Coordinates of C-alpha atoms and ligand atoms in Angstrom, one line a residue:
X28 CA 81.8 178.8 61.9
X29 CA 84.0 178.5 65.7
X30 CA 87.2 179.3 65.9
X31 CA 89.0 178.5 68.4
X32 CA 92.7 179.8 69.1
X33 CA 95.1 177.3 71.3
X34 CA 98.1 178.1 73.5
X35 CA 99.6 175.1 73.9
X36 CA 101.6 172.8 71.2
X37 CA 101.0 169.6 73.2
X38 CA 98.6 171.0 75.7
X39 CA 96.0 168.3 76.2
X40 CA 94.1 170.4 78.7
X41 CA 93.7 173.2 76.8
X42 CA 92.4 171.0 73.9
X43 CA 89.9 168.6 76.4
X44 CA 88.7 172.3 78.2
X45 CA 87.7 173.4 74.4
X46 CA 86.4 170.2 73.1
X47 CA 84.6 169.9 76.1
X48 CA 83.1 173.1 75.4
X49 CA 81.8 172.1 72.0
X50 CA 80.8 169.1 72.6
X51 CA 78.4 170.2 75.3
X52 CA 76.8 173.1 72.9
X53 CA 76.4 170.0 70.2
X54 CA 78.8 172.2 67.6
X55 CA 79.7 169.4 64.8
X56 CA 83.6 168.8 64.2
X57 CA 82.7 170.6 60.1
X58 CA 81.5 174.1 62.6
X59 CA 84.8 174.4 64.1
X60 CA 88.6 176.1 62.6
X61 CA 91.5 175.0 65.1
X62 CA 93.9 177.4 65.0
X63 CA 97.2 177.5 67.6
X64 CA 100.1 179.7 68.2
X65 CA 103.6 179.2 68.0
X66 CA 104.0 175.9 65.8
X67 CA 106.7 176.7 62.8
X68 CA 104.7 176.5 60.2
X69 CA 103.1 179.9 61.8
X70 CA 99.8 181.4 62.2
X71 CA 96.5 181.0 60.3
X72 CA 95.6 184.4 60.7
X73 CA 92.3 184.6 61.4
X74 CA 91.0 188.2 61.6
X75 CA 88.7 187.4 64.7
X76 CA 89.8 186.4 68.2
X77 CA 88.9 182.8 69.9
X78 CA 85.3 182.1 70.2
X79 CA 84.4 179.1 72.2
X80 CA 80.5 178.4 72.8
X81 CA 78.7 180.1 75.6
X82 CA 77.7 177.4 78.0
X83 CA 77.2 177.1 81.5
X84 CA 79.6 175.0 82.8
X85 CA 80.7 172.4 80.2
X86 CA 79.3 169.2 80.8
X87 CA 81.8 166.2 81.4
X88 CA 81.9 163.6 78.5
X89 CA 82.2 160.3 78.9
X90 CA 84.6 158.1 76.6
X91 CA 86.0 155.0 76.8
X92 CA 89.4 154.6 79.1
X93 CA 91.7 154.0 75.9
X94 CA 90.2 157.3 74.6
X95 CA 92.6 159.4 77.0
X96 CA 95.6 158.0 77.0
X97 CA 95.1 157.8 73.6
X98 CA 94.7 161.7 72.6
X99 CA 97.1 162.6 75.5
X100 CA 99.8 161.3 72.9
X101 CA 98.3 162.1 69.7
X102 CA 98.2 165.9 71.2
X103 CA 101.9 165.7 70.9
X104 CA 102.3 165.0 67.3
X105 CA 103.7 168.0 65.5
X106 CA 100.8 167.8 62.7
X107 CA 98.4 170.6 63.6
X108 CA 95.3 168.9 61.9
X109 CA 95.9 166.8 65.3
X110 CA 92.9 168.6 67.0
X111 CA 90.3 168.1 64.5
X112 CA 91.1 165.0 63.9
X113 CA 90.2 164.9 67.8
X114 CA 87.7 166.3 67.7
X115 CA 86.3 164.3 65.3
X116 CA 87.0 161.6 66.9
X117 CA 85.5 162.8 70.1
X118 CA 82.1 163.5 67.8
X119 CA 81.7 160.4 67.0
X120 CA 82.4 158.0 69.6
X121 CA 79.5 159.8 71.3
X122 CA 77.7 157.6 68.9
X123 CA 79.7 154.6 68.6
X124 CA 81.7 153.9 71.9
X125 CA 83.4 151.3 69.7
X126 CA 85.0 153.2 67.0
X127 CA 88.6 153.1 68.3
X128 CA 88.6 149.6 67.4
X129 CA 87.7 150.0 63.8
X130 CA 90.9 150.3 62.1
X131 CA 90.0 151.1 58.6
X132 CA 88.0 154.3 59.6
X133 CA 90.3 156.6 58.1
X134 CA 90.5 159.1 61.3
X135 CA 91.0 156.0 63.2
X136 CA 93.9 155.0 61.3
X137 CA 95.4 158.5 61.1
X138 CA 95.0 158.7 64.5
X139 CA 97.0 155.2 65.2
X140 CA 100.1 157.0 62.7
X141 CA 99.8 159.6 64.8
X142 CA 100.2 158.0 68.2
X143 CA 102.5 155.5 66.9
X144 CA 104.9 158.2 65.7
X145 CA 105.1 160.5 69.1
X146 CA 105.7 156.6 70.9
X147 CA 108.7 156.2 68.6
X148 CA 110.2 159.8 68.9
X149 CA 109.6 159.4 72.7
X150 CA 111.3 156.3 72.4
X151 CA 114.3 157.7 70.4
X152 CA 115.0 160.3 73.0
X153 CA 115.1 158.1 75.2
X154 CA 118.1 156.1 73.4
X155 CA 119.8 158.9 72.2
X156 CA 119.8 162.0 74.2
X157 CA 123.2 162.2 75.6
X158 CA 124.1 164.4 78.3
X159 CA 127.3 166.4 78.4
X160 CA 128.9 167.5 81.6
X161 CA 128.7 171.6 82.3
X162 CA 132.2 172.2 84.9
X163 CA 130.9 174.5 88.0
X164 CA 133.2 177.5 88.0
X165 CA 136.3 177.1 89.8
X166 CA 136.1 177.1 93.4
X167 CA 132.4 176.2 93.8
X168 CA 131.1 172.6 95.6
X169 CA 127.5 171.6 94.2
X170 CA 125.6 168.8 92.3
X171 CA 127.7 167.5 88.6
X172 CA 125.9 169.7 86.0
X173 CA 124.5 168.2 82.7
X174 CA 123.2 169.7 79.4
X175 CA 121.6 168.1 76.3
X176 CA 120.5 168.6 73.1
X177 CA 118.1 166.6 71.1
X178 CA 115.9 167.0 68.2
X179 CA 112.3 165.6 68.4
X180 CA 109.9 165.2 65.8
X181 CA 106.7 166.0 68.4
X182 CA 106.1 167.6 71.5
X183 CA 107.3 165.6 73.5
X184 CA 109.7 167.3 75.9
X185 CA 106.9 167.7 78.7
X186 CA 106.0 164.3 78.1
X187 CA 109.5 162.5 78.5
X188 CA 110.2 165.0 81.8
X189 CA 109.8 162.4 84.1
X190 CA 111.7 159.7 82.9
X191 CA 114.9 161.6 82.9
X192 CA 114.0 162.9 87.1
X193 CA 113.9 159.2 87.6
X194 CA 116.5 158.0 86.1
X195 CA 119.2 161.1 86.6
X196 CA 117.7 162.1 90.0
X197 CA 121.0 162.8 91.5
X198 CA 122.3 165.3 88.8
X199 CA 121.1 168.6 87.8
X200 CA 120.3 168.7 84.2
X201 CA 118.9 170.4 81.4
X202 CA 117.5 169.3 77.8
X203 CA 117.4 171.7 75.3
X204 CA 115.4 171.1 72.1
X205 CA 113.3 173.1 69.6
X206 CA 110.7 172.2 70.8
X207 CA 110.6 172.7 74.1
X208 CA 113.2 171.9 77.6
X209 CA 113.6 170.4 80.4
X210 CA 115.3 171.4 83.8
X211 CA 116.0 169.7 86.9
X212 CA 117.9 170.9 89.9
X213 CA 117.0 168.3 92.6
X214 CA 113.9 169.2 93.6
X215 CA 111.9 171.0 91.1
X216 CA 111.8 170.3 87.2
X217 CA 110.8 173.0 84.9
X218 CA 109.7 173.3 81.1
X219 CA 109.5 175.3 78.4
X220 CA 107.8 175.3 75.6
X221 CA 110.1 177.8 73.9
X222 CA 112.5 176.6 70.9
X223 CA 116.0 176.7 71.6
X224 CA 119.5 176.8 69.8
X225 CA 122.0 174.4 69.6
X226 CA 124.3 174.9 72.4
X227 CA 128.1 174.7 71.8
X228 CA 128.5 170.9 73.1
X229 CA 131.6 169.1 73.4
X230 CA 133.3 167.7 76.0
X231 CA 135.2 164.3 76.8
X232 CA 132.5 161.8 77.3
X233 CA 132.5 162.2 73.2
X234 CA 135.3 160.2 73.4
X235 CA 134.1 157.6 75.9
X236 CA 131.2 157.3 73.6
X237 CA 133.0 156.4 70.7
X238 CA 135.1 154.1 72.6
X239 CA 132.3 152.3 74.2
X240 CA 130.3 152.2 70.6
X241 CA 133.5 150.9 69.1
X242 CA 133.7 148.4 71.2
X243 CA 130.3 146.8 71.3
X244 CA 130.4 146.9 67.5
X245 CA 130.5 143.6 66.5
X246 CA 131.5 143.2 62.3
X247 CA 129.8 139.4 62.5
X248 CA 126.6 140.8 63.8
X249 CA 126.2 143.6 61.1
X250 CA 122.8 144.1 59.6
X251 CA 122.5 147.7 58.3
X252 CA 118.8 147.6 57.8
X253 CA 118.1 146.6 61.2
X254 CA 120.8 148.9 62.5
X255 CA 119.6 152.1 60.8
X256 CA 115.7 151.3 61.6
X257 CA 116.6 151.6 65.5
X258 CA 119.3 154.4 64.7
X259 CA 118.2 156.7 62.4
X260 CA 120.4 159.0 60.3
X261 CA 118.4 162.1 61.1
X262 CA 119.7 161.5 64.7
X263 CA 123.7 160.7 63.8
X264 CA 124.3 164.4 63.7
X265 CA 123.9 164.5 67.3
X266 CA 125.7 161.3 68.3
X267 CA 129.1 161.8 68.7
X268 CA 129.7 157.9 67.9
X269 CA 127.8 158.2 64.8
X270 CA 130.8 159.4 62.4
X271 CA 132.5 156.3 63.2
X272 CA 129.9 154.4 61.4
X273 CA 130.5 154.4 58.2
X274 CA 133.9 153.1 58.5
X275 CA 132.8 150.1 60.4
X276 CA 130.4 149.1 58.0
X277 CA 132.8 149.9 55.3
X278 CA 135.5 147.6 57.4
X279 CA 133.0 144.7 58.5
X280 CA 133.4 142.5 56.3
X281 CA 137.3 142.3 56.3
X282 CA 136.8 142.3 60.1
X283 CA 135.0 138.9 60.1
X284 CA 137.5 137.3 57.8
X285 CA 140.7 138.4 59.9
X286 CA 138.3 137.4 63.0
X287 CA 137.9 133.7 61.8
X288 CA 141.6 133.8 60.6
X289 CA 142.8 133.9 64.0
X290 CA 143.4 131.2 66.7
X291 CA 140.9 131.6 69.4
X292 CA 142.4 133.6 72.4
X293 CA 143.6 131.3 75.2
X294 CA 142.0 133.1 78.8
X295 CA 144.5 134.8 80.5
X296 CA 146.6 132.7 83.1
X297 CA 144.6 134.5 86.0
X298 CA 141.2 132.9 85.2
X299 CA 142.8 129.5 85.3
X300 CA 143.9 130.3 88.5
X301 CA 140.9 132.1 89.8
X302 CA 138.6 128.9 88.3
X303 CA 140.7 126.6 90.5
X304 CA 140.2 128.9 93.3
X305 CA 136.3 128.7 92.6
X306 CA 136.3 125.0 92.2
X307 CA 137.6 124.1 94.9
X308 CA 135.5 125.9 97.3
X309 CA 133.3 123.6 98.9
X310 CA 129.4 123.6 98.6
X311 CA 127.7 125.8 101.0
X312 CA 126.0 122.9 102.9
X313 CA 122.5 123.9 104.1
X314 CA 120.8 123.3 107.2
X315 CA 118.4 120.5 106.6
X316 CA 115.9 122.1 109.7
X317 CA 113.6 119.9 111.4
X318 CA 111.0 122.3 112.5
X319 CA 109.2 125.4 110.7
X320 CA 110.9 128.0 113.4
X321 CA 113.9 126.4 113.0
X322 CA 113.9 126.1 109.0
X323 CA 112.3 130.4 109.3
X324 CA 115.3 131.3 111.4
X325 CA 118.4 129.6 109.2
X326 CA 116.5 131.6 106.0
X327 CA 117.1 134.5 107.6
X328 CA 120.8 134.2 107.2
X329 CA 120.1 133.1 103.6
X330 CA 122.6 134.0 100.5
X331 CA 121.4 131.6 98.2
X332 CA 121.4 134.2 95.3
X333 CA 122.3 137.7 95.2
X334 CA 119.1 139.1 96.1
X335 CA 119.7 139.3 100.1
X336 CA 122.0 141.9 99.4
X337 CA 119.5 145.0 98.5
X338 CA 116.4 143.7 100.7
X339 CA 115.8 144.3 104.1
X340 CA 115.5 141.0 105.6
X341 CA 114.3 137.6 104.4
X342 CA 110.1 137.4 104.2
X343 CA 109.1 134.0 105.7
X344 CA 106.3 132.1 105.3
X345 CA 104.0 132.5 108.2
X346 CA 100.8 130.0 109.5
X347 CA 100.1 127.2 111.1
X348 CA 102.8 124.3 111.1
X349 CA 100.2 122.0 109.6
X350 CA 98.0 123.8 107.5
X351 CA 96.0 121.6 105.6
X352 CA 96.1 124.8 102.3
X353 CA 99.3 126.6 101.8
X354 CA 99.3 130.0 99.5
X355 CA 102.1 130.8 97.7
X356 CA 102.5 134.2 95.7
X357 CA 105.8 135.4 93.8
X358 CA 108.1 137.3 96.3
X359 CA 107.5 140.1 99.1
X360 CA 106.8 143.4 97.6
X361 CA 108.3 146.6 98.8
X362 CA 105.8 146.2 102.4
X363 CA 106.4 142.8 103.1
X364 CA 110.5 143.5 102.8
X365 CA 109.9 146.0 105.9
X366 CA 107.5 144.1 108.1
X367 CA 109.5 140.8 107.3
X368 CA 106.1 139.4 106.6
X369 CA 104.2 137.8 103.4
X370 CA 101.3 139.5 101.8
X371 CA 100.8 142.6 104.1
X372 CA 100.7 145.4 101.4
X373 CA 98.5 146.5 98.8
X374 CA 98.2 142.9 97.1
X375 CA 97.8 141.8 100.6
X376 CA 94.8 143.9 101.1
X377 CA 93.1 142.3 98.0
X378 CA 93.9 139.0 98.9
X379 CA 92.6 139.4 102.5
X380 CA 89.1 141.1 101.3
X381 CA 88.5 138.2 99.0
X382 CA 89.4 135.4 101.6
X383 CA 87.1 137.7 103.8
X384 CA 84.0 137.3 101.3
X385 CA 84.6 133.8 100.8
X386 CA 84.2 133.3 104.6
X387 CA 88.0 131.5 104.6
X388 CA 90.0 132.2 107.5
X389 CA 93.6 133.6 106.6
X390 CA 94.8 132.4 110.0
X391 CA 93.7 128.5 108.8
X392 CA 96.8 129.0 105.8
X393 CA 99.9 128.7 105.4
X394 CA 101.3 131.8 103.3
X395 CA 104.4 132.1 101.7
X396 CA 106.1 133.1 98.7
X397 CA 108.3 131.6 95.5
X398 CA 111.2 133.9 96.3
X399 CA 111.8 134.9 99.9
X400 CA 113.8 138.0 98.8
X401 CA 112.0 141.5 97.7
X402 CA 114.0 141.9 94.5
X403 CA 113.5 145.9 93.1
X404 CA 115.2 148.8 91.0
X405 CA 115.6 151.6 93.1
X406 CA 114.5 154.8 91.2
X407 CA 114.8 157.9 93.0
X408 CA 113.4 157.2 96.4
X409 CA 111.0 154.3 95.1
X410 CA 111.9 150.8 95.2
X411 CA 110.2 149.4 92.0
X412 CA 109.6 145.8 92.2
X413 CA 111.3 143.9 89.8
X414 CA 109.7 140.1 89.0
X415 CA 112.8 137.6 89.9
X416 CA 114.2 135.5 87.1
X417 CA 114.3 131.6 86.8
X418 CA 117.5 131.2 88.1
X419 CA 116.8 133.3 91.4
X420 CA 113.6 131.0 91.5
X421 CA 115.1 127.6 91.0
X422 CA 117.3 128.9 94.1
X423 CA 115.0 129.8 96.5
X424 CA 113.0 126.9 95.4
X425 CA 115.3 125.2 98.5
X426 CA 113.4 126.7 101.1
X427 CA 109.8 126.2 99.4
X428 CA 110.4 122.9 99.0
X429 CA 111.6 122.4 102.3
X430 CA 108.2 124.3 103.8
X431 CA 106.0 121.9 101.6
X432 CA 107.6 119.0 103.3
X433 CA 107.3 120.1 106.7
X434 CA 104.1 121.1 106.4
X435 CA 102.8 118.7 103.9
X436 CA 99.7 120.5 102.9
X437 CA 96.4 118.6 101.5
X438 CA 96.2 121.7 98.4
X439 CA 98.9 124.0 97.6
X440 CA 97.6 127.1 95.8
X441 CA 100.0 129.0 93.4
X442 CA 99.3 132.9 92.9
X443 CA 100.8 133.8 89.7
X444 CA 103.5 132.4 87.0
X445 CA 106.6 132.5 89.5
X446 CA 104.4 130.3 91.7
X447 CA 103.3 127.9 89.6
X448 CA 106.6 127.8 88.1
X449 CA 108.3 127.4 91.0
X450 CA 105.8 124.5 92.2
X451 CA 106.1 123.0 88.8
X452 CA 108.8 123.8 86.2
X453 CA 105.5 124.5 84.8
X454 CA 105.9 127.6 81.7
X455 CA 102.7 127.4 80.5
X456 CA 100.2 130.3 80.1
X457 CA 98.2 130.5 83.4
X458 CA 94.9 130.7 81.7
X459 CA 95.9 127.3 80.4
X460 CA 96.0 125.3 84.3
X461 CA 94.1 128.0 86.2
X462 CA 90.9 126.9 88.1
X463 CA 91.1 123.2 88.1
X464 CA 92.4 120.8 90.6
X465 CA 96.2 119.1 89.6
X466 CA 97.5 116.3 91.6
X467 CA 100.8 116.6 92.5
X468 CA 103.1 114.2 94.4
X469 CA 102.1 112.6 97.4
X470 CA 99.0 113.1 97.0
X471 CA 98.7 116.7 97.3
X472 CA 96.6 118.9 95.3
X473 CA 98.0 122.4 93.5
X474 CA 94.8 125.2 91.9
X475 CA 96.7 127.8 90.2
X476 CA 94.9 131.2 90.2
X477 CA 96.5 134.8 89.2
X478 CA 97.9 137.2 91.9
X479 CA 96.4 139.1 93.6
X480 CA 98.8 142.3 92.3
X481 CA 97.5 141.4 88.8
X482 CA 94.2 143.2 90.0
X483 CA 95.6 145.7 91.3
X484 CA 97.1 146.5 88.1
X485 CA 94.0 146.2 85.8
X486 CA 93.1 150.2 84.4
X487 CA 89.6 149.3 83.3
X488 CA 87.3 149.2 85.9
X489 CA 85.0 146.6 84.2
X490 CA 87.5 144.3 83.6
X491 CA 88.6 144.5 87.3
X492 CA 85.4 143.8 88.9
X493 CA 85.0 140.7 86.7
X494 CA 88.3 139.7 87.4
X495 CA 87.9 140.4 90.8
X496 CA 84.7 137.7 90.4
X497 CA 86.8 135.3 88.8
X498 CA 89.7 135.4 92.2
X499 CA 86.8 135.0 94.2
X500 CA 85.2 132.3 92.9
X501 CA 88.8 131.0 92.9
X502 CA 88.9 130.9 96.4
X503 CA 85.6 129.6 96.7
X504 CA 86.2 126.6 94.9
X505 CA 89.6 126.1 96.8
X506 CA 87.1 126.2 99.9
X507 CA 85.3 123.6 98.3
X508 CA 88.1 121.7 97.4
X509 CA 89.1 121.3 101.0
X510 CA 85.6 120.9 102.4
X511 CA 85.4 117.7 100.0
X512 CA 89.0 116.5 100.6
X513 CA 87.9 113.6 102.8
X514 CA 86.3 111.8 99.7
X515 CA 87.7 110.4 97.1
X516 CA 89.3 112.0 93.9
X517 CA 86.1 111.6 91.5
X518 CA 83.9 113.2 93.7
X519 CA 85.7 116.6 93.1
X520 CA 84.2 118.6 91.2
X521 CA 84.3 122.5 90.0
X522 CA 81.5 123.4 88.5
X523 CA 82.2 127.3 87.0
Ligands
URA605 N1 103.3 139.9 96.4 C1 103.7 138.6 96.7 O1 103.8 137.8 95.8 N2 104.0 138.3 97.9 C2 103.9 139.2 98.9 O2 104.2 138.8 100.0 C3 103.4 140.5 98.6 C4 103.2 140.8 97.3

């Protein structure tokens, strides 16, 4: 029999390094004792210390891709069977790389509770760790100081670290838990797997906290089960709105009736007045440009939606004035918003080496995009793209449609849903339209394919290549399309 004695409570690297390690030396899951140090419910107590296999360099295993993500989260559940059941698990997909999909092996499902459990906890700290401010002594200058306490079910501290740098970059900040903390002062976070105590919180956001939750309560609205499935009572100790619940249940009901009893609320005389201000301003009146340049430089002063306020300068379409295809993808990315030009960054790069195998010239196209705006979440120093909504579509949908005229393209090529919407009204699934020929108004043609980004994001590598196969032969057949646009409609044809 191995034994094997781990450090870490949610230490997948220590695990994989030992796994690893047996696996290589062919030791079956029924050879093996996990023991661990420092979980509550104590030692094992074996009498002899850890003795891994003695191999020469352990060899690497191959599993397939949903195996690590996978066991990276189950490692953080708090039941210590966890790394058997690994293990196991590990054992036998060496024989069947499929197993993970078999739901009714019992280790499979165990392992699913497992994972599904540490995703909810993570979740919940997410929702409801709430951070209480720390004052700096008198007389000092320096970053707002936070502190926190929450009480996970798993391991999860480490894991949820980097969420909270993102979102509370610009404080300094420290979660304390039992399981484990997290610090950050700016520039370095640190953790901890040791338990800590409760710390003596209190402070005046309680009551801004109970105000706000008071507020948004709404007695009409009320279903307990649903309430107390997303807000469990193991975490109202640590609210500081949670005592006020009970009384608002217990007062719903009388709530709603005294609700409906009363005339609705007339707006206050200021919106009347600030309506009438609104209605009679007149309607921007756009320029109705006669010429590409000319319609490229009045976008630049565009404030059609609210999206020209964050980005860097309107993204253009660029390309020949009468292209005979013209691309369109979603919206500049993060790239695009600083050159001020469409499809230059990493989606760019994909979409350039596929024209490139196809033999198509991107100098021959017209490319542009639905929205002419980068719209993005700034999270610490990244701008994280953010896909634009219908309405912020429908807007910019002035200046696509004003392109298409002016250029009046033989095929029109959406990339993506926010193309084809935009092109279309169109909500369907893409799969559903993508690869065949559509006619469209006047003649024109519109393919629909997926975006270029949409490969980028693809984690399997076999999925991505034939993906990749399918954009390509995408553009191939747009190719063909515009080699046989001289003859008539029924000659077309895409044979896949
Ligand atoms: N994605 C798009 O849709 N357009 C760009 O210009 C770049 C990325």
């Amino acid at each position: 029999m191995y034994k094997v004695s781990l450090e870490g409570r949610g230490d997948f690297t220590e695990w994989r390094d030992a796994a690893r390690a047996f696996l290589s030396a062919n030791v079956a899951p029924h050879e093996i004792e996990w023991q661990f140090q420092g979980e509550e419910t104590g030692l094992f107590g074996f009498e002899e210390g850890n003795r891994l296999p003695q191999i020469d360099g352990a060899a690497s295993v191959n599993v397939p891709a949903a195996f690590m993500p996978f066991a990276q989260t189950i490692i953080c559940h708090s039941d210590p069977t966890r790394f058997a059941l690994l293990y196991r698990l590990l054992w036998c997909l060496g024989k069947d790389r499929a197993l993970l999909e078999f739901k009714s092996d019992p280790d499979v499902a165990e392992a699913r509770k497992m994972e599904k459990s540490v995703r909810r906890d993570s979740h919940k700290m997410t929702a409801f760790v709430r951070f209480k401010e720390v004052p700096l002594p008198p007389d000092t200058i320096g970053r707002r100081r936070f502190i926190a306490w929450f009480e996970p079910d798993h391991f999860i501290v480490e894991r949820k670290a980097a969420f909270f740098q993102r979102r509370f970059t610009d404080m300094d900040w420290l979660i304390v838990t039992p399981k484990g903390s997290a610090r950050w002062d700016g520039e370095t976070m640190q953790t901890s797997r040791m338990a800590a105590e409760k710390p003596d919180l209190s402070d005046e956001t309680d009551e801004l906290w109970r105000t706000y939750y008071a507020n948004i309560f709404n007695p009409a609205r009320l279903k307990i089960k649903a309430m107390t499935a997303e807000m469990p009572k193991k975490y109202w100790k640590n609210l500081p709105e949670a005592d006020l619940i009970p009384d608002l249940i217990l007062n719903a009901e009388r709530r709603v009736l005294e609700m409906g009893a009363k005339a609705a609320t007339e707006p206050q005389l200021f919106h009347h007045r600030l309506q009438a201000a609104a209605d009679s301003r007149p309607v921007p009146v756009l320029p109705d440009a006669d010429t590409l340049e000319g319609l490229k430089h009045e976008a630049q002063s565009c404030t059609l939606c609210p999206l020209h306020c964050k980005a860097t300068q309107t993204v253009f379409g660029e390309g020949p004035a009468n292209a005979d295809v013209m691309v369109v993808g979603e919206q500049p990315g993060d790239f695009e918003d600083l050159a001020g030009r469409p499809f230059v960054g990493p989606a760019g790069k994909v979409f350039d080496q596929v024209l490139g195998d196809t033999g198509m010239d991107r100098k021959a196209l017209y490319v542009t995009n639905a929205v002419k705006h980068f719209k993005y979440e700034a999270r610490g120093k990244k701008r994280i793209h953010q896909r634009p909504d219908a309405g912020e579509v429908q807007r910019c949908r002035w200046w696509l449609t004003r392109e298409i005229d002016l250029i009046q393209p033989k095929l029109i090529v959406a990339m993506g849903m926010t193309a084809l919407f935009a092109l279309t009204g169109m909500k369907e699934k893409l799969s559903d339209v993508r690869s065949m020929p559509i006619p469209m108004d006047g003649g024109k043609m519109l393919f629909a394919t997926v975006h270029p980004s949409y490969l980028l994001r693809i984690p399997d590598e076999q999925k991505k290549t034939e993906e990749v196969r399918r954009f390509r032969e995408d553009m191939q057949a747009v190719q063909r399309l515009m080699e046989t646009s001289g003859e008539t409609e029924s000659q077309v044809s895409f044979g896949r």
